[in-house]
JSON list of C-alpha atoms and ligand atoms in Angstrom, two decimals:
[
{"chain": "A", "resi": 1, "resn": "UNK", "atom": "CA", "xyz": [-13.58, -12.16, -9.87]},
{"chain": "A", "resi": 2, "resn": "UNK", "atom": "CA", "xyz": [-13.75, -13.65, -6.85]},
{"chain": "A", "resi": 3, "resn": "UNK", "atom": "CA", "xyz": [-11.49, -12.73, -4.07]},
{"chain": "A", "resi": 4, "resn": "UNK", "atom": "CA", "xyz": [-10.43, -16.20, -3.68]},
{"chain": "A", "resi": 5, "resn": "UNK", "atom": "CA", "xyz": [-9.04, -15.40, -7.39]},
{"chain": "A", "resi": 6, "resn": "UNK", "atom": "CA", "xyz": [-8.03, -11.65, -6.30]},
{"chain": "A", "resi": 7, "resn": "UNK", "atom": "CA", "xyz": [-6.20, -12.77, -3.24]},
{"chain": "A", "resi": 8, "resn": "UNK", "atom": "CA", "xyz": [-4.09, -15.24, -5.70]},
{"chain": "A", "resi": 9, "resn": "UNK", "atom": "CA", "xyz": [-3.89, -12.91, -8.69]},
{"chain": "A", "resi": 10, "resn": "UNK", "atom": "CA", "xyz": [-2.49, -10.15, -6.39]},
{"chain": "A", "resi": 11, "resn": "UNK", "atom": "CA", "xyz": [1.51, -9.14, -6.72]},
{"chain": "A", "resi": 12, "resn": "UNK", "atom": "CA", "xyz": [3.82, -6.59, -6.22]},
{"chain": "A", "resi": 13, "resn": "UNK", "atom": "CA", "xyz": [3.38, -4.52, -9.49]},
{"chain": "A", "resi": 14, "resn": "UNK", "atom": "CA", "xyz": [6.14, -2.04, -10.34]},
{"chain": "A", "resi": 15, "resn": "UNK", "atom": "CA", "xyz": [6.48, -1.20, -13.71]},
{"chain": "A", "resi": 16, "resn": "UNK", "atom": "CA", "xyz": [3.15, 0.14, -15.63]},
{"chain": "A", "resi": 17, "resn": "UNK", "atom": "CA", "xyz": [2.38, 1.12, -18.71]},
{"chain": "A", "resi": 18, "resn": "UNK", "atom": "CA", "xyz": [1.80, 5.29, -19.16]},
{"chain": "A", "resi": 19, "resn": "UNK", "atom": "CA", "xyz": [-1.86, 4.24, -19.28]},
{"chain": "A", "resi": 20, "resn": "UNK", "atom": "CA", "xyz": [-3.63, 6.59, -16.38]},
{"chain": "A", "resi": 21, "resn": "UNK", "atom": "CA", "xyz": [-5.95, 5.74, -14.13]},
{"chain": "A", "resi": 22, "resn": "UNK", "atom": "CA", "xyz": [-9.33, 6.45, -14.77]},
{"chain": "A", "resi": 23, "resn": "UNK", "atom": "CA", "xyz": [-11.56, 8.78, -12.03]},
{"chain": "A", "resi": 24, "resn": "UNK", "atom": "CA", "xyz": [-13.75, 6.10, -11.52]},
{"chain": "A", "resi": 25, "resn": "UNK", "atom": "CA", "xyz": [-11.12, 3.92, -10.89]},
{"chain": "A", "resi": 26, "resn": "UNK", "atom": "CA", "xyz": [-9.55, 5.99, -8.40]},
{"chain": "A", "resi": 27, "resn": "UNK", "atom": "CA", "xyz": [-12.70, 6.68, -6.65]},
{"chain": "A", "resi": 28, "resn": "UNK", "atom": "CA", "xyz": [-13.08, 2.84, -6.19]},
{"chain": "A", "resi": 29, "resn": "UNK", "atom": "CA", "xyz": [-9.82, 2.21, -4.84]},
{"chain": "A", "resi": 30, "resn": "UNK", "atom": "CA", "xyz": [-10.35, 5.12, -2.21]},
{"chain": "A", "resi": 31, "resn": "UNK", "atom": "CA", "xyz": [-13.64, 3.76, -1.08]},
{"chain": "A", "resi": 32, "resn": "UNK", "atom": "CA", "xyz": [-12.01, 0.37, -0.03]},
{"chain": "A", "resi": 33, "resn": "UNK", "atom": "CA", "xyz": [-9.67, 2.59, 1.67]},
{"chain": "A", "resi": 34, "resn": "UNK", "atom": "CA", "xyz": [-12.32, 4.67, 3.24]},
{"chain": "A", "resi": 35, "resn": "UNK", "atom": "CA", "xyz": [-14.67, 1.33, 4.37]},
{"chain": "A", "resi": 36, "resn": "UNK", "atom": "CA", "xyz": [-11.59, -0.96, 5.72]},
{"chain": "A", "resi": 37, "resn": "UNK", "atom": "CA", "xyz": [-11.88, -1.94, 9.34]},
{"chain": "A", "resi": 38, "resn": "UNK", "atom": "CA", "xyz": [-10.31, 0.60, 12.28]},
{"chain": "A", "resi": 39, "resn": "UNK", "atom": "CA", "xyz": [-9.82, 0.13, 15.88]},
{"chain": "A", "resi": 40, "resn": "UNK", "atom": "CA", "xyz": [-13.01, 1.86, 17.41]},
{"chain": "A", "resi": 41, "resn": "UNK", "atom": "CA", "xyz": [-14.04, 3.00, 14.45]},
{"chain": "A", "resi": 42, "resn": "UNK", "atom": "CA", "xyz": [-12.22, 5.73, 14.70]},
{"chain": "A", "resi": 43, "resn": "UNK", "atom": "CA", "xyz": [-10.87, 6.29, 10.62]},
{"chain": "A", "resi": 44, "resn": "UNK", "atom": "CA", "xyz": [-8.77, 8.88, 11.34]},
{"chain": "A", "resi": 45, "resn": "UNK", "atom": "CA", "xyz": [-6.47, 7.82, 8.46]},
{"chain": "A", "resi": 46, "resn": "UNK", "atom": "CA", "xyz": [-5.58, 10.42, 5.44]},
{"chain": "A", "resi": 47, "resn": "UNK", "atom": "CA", "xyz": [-4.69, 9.80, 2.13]},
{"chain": "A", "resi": 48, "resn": "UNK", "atom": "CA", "xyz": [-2.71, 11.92, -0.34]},
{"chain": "A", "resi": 49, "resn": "UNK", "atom": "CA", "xyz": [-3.49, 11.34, -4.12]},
{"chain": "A", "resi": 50, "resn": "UNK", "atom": "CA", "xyz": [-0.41, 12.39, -6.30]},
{"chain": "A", "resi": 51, "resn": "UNK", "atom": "CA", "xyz": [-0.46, 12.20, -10.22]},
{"chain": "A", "resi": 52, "resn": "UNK", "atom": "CA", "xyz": [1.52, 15.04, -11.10]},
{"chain": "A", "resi": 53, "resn": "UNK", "atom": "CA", "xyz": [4.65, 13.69, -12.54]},
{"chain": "A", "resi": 54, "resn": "UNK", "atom": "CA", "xyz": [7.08, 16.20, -10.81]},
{"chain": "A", "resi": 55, "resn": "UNK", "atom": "CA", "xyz": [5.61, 15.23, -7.42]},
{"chain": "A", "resi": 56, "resn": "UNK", "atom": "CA", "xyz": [5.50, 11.01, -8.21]},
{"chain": "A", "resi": 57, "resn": "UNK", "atom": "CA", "xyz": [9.51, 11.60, -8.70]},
{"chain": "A", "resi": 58, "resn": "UNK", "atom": "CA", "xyz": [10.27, 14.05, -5.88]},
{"chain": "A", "resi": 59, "resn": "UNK", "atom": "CA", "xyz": [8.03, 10.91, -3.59]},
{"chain": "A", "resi": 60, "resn": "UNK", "atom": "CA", "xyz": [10.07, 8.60, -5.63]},
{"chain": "A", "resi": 61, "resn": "UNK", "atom": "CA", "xyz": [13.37, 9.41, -3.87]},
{"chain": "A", "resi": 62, "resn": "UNK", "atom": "CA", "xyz": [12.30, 10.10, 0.04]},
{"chain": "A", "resi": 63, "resn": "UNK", "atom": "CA", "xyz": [13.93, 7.45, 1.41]},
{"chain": "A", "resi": 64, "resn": "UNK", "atom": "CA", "xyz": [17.70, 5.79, 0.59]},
{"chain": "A", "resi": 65, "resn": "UNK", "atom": "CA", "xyz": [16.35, 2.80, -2.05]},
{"chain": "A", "resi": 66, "resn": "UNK", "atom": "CA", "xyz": [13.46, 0.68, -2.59]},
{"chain": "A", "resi": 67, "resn": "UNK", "atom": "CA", "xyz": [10.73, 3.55, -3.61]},
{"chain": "A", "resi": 68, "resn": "UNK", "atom": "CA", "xyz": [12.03, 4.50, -7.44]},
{"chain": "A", "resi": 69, "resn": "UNK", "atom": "CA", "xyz": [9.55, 2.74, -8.71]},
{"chain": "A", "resi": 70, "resn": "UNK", "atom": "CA", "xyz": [7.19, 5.34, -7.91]},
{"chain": "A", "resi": 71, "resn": "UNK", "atom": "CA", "xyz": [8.39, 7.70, -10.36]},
{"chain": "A", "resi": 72, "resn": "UNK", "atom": "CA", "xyz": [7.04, 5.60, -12.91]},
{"chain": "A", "resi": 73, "resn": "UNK", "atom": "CA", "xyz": [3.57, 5.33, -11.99]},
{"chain": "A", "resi": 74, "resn": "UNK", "atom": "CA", "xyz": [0.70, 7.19, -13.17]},
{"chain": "A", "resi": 75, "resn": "UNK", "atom": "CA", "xyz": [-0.34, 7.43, -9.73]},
{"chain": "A", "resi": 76, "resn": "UNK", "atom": "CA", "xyz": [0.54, 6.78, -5.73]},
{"chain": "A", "resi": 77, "resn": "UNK", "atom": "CA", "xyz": [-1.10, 7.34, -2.64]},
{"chain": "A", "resi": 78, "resn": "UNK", "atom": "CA", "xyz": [0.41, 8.46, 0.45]},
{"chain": "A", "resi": 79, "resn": "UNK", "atom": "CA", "xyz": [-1.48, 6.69, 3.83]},
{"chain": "A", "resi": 80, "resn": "UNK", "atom": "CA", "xyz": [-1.04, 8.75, 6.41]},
{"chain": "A", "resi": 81, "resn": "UNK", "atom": "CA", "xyz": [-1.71, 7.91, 10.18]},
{"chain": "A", "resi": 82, "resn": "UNK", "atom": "CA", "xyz": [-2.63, 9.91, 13.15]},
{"chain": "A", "resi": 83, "resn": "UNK", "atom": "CA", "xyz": [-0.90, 8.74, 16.16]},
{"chain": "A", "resi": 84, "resn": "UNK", "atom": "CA", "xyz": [-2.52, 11.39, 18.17]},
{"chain": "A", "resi": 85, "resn": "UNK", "atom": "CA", "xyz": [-5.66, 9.96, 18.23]},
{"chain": "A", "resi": 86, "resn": "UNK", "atom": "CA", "xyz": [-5.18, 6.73, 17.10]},
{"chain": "A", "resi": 87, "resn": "UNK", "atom": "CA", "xyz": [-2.78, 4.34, 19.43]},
{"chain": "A", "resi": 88, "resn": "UNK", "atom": "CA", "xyz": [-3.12, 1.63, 16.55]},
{"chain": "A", "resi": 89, "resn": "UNK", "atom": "CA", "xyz": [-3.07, 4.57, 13.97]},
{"chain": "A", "resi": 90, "resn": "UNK", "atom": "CA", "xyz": [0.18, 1.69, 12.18]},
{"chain": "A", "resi": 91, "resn": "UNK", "atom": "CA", "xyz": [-2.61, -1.10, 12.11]},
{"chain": "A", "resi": 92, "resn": "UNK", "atom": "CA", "xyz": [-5.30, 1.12, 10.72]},
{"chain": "A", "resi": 93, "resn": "UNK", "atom": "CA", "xyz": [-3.03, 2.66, 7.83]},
{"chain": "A", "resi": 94, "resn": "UNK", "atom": "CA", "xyz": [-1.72, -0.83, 6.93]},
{"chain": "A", "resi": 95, "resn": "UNK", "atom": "CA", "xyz": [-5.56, -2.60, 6.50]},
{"chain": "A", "resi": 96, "resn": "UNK", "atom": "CA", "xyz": [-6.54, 0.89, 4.19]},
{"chain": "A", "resi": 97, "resn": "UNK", "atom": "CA", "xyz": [-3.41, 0.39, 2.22]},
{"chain": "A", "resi": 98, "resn": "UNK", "atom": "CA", "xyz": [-3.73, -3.63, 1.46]},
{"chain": "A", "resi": 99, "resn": "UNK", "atom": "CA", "xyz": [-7.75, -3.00, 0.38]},
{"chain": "A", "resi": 100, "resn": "UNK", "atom": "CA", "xyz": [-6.73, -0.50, -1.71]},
{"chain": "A", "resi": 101, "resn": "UNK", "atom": "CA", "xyz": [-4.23, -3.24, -2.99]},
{"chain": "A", "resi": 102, "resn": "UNK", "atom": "CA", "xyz": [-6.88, -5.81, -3.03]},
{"chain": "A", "resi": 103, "resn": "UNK", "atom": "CA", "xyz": [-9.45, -3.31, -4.62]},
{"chain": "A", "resi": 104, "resn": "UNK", "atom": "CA", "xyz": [-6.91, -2.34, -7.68]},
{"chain": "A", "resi": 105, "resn": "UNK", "atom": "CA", "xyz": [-6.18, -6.17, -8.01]},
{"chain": "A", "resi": 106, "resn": "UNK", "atom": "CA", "xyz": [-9.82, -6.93, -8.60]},
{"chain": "A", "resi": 107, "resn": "UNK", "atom": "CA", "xyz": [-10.15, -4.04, -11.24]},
{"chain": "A", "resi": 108, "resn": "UNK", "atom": "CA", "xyz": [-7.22, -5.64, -13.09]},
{"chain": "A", "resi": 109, "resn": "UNK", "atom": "CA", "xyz": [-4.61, -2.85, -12.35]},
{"chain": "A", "resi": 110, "resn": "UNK", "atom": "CA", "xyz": [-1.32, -3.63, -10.43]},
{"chain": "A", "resi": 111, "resn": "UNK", "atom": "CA", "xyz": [0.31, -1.46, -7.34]},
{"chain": "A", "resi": 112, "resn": "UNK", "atom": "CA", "xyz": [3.24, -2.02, -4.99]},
{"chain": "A", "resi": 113, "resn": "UNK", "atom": "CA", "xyz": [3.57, -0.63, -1.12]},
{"chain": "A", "resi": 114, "resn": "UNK", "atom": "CA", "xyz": [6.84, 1.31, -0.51]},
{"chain": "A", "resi": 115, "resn": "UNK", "atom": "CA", "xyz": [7.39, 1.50, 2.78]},
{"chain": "A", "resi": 116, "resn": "UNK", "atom": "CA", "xyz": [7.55, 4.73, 4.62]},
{"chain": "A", "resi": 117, "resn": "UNK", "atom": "CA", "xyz": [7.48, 4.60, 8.08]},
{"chain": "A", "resi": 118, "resn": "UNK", "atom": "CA", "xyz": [10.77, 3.79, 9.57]},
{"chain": "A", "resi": 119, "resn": "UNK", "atom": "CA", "xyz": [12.41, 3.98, 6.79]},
{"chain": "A", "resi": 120, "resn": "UNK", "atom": "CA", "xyz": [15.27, 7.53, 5.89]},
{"chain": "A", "resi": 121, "resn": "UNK", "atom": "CA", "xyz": [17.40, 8.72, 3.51]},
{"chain": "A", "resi": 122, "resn": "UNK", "atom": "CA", "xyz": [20.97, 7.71, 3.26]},
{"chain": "A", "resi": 123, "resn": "UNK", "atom": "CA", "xyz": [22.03, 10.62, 5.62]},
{"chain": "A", "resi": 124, "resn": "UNK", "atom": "CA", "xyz": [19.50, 9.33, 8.36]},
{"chain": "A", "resi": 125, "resn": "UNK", "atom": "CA", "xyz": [17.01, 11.59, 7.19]},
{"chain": "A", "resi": 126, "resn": "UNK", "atom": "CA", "xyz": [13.37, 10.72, 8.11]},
{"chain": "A", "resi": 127, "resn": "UNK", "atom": "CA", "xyz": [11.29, 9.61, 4.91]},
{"chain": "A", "resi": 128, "resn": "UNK", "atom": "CA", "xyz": [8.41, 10.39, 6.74]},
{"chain": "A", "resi": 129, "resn": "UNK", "atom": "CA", "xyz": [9.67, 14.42, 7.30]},
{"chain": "A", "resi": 130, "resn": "UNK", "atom": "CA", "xyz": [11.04, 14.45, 3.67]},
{"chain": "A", "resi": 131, "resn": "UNK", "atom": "CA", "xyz": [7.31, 13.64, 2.70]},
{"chain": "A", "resi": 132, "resn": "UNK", "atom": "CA", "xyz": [6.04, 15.89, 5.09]},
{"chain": "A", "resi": 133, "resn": "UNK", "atom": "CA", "xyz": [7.90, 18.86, 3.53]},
{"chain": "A", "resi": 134, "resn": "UNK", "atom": "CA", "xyz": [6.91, 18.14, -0.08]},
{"chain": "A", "resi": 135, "resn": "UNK", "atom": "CA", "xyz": [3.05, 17.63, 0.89]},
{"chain": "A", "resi": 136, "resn": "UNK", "atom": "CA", "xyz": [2.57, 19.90, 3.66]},
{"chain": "A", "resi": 137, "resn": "UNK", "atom": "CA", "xyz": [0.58, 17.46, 5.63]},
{"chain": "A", "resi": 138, "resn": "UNK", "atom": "CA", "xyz": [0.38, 18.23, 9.66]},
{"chain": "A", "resi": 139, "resn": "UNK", "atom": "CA", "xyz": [2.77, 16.85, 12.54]},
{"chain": "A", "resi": 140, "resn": "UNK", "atom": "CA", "xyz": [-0.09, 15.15, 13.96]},
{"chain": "A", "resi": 141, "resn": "UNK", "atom": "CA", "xyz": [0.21, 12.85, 10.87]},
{"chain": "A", "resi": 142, "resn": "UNK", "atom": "CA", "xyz": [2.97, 10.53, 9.88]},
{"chain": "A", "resi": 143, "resn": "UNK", "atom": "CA", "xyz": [3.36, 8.12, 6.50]},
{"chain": "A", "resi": 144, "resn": "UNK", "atom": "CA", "xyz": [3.07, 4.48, 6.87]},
{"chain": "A", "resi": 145, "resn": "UNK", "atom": "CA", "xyz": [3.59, 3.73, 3.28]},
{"chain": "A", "resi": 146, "resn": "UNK", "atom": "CA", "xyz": [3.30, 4.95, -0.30]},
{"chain": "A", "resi": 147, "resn": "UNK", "atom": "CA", "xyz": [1.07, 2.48, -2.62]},
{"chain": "A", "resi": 148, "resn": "UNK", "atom": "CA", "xyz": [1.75, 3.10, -6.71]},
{"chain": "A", "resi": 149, "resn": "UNK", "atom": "CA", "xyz": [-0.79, 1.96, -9.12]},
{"chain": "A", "resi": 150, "resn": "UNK", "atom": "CA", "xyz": [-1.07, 1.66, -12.64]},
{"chain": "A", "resi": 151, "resn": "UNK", "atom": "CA", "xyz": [-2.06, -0.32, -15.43]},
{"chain": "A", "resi": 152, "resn": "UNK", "atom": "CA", "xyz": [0.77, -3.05, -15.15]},
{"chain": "A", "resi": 153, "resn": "UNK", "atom": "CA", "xyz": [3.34, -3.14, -18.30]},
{"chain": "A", "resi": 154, "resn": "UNK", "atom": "CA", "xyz": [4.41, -6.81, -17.01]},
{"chain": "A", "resi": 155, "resn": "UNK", "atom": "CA", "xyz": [3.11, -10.11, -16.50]},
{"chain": "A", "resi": 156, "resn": "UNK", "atom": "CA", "xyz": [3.41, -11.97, -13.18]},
{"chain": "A", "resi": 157, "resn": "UNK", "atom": "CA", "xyz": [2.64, -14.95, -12.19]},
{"chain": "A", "resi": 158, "resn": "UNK", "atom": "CA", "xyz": [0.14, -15.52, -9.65]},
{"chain": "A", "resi": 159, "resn": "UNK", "atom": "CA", "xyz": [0.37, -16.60, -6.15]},
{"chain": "A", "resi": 160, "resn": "UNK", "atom": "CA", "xyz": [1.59, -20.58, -6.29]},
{"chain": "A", "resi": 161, "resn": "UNK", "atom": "CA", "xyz": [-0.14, -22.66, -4.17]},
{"chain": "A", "resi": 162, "resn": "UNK", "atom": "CA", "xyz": [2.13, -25.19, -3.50]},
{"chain": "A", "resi": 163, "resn": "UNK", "atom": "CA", "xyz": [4.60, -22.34, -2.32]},
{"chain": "A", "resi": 164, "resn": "UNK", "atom": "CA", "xyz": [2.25, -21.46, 0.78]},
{"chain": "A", "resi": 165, "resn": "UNK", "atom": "CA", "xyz": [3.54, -21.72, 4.46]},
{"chain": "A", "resi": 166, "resn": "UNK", "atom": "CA", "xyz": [0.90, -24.22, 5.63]},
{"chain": "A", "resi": 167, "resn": "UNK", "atom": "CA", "xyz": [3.78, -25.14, 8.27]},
{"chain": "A", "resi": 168, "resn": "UNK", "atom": "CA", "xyz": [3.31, -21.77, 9.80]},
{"chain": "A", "resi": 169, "resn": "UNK", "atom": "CA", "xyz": [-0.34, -22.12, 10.37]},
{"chain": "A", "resi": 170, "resn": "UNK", "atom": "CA", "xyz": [-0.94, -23.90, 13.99]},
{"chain": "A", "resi": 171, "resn": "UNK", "atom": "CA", "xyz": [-3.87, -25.28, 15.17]},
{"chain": "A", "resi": 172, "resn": "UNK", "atom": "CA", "xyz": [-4.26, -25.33, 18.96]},
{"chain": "A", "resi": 173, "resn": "UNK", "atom": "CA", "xyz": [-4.80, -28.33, 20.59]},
{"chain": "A", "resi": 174, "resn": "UNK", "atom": "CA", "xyz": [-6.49, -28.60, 24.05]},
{"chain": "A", "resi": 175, "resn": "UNK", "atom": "CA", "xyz": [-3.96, -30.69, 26.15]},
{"chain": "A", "resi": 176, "resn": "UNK", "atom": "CA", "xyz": [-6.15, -34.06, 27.77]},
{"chain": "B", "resi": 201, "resn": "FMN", "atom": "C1", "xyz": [5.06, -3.74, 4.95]},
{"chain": "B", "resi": 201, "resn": "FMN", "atom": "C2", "xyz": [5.56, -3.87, 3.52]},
{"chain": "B", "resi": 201, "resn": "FMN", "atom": "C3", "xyz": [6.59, -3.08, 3.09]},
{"chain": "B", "resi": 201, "resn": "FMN", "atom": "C4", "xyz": [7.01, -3.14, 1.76]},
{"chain": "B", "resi": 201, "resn": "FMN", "atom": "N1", "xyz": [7.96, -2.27, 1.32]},
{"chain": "B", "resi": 201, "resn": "FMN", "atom": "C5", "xyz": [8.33, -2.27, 0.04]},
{"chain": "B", "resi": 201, "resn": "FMN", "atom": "C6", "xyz": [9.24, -1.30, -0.44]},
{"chain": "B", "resi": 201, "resn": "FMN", "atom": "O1", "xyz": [9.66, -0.39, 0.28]},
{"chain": "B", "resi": 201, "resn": "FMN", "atom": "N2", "xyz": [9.60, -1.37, -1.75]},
{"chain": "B", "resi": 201, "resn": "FMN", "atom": "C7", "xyz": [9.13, -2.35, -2.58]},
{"chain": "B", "resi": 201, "resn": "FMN", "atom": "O2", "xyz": [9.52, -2.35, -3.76]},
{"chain": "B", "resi": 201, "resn": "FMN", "atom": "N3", "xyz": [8.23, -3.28, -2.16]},
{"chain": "B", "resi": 201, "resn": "FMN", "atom": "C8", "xyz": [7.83, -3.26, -0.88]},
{"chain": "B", "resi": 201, "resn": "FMN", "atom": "N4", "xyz": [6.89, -4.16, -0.44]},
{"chain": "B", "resi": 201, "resn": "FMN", "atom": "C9", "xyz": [6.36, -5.20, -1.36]},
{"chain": "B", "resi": 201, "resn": "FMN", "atom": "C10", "xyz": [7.02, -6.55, -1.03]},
{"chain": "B", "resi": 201, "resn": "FMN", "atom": "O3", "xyz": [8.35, -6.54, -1.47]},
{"chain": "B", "resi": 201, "resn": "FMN", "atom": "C11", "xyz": [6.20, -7.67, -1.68]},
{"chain": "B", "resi": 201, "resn": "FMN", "atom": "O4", "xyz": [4.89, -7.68, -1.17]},
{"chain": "B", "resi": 201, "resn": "FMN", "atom": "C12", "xyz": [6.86, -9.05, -1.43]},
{"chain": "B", "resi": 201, "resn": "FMN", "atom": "O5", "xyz": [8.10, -9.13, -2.08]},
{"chain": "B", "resi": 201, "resn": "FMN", "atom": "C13", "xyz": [5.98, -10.21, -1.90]},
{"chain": "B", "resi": 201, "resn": "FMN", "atom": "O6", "xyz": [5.71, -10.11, -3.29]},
{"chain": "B", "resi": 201, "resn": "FMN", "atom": "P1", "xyz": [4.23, -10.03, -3.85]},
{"chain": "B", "resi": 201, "resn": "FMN", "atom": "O7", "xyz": [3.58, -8.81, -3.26]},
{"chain": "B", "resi": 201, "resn": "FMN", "atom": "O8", "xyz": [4.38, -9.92, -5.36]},
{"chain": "B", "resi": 201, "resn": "FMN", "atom": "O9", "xyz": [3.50, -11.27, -3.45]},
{"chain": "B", "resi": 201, "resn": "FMN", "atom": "C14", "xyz": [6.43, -4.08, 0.87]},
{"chain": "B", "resi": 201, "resn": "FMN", "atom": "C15", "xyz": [5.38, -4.89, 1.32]},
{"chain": "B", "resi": 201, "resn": "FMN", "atom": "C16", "xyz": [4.94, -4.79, 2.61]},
{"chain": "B", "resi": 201, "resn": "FMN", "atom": "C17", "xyz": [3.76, -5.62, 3.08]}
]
């Protein structure tokens, strides 16, 4: 494929079929993480791979609504930051986290970012700390997002082109 077909065939899959994801698969996807573009270089981004289903649920329900679908996944993974040596640590998680969507789009599986950063629980606790206590992953780190993946159990329709913002696209003009 293409990525000018991957960029259109890629959605927001969150419903998959028990299907798991296959090693090699999973190796792939990390590798786009693991080559994406970071500010100086400086890939100081970590990644949490969770399969187990016990874990996908307890994930599932860190923040107030808008992450369940994780619990249905054969697989999600956690992109972690590291603000202490990263000042665009955001910037850097976000890039990993869409190649890894791009990546899975091209080998024909679906996934869906749940966002994590910013985000609580209904009593105002932090999804980020609720995460934190289930993984055991250091201060120094903080979630941007959870990505699910899985062999989709849906169709969707790809990206229409005559849906596109064109009108937010500006083309600078030197004034005479
Ligand atoms: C920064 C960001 C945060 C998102 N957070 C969530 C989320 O918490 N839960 C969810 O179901 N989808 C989330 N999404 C997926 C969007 O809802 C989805 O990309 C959007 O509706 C467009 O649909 P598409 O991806 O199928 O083109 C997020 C996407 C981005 C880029």
């Amino acid at each position: 494929m293409d990525f000018k077909d991957i960029v259109k065939k890629r959605r927001s899959f969150r419903k998959f079929t028990e299907d798991p994801i296959a090693p090699e698969e999973l190796q792939t996807i990390l590798r786009a993480a693991l080559m994406s573009p970071t500010s100086k270089s400086c890939r100081s981004w970590e990644f949490i791979v969770v399969d187990d289903k016990d874990m996908l649920y307890k994930i599932s329900r860190c923040k107030a609504a808008g992450s369940e679908f994780i619990e249905a996944a054969p697989l999600a993974i956690v992109v972690l930051g590291n603000a202490e040596n990263d000042d665009v640590w955001v910037e850097d998680a976000s890039i990993a986290a869409v190649s890894m969507q791009y990546q899975a789009t091209e080998l024909g599986l679906g996934s869906c970012w749940a966002q994590v950063r910013k985000r609580m629980m209904a009593d105002g606790t932090q999804s980020d700390d609720i995460l934190r206590m289930l993984l055991g992953y250091s201060n120094s780190l903080s979630a941007v997002c959870i990505v699910a993946f899985g062999h989709p159990s849906i169709e969707r329709k790809e990206q229409d082109e005559s849906k596109l913002k064109w009108e937010n696209v500006h083309i600078y003009e030197k004034p005479e």
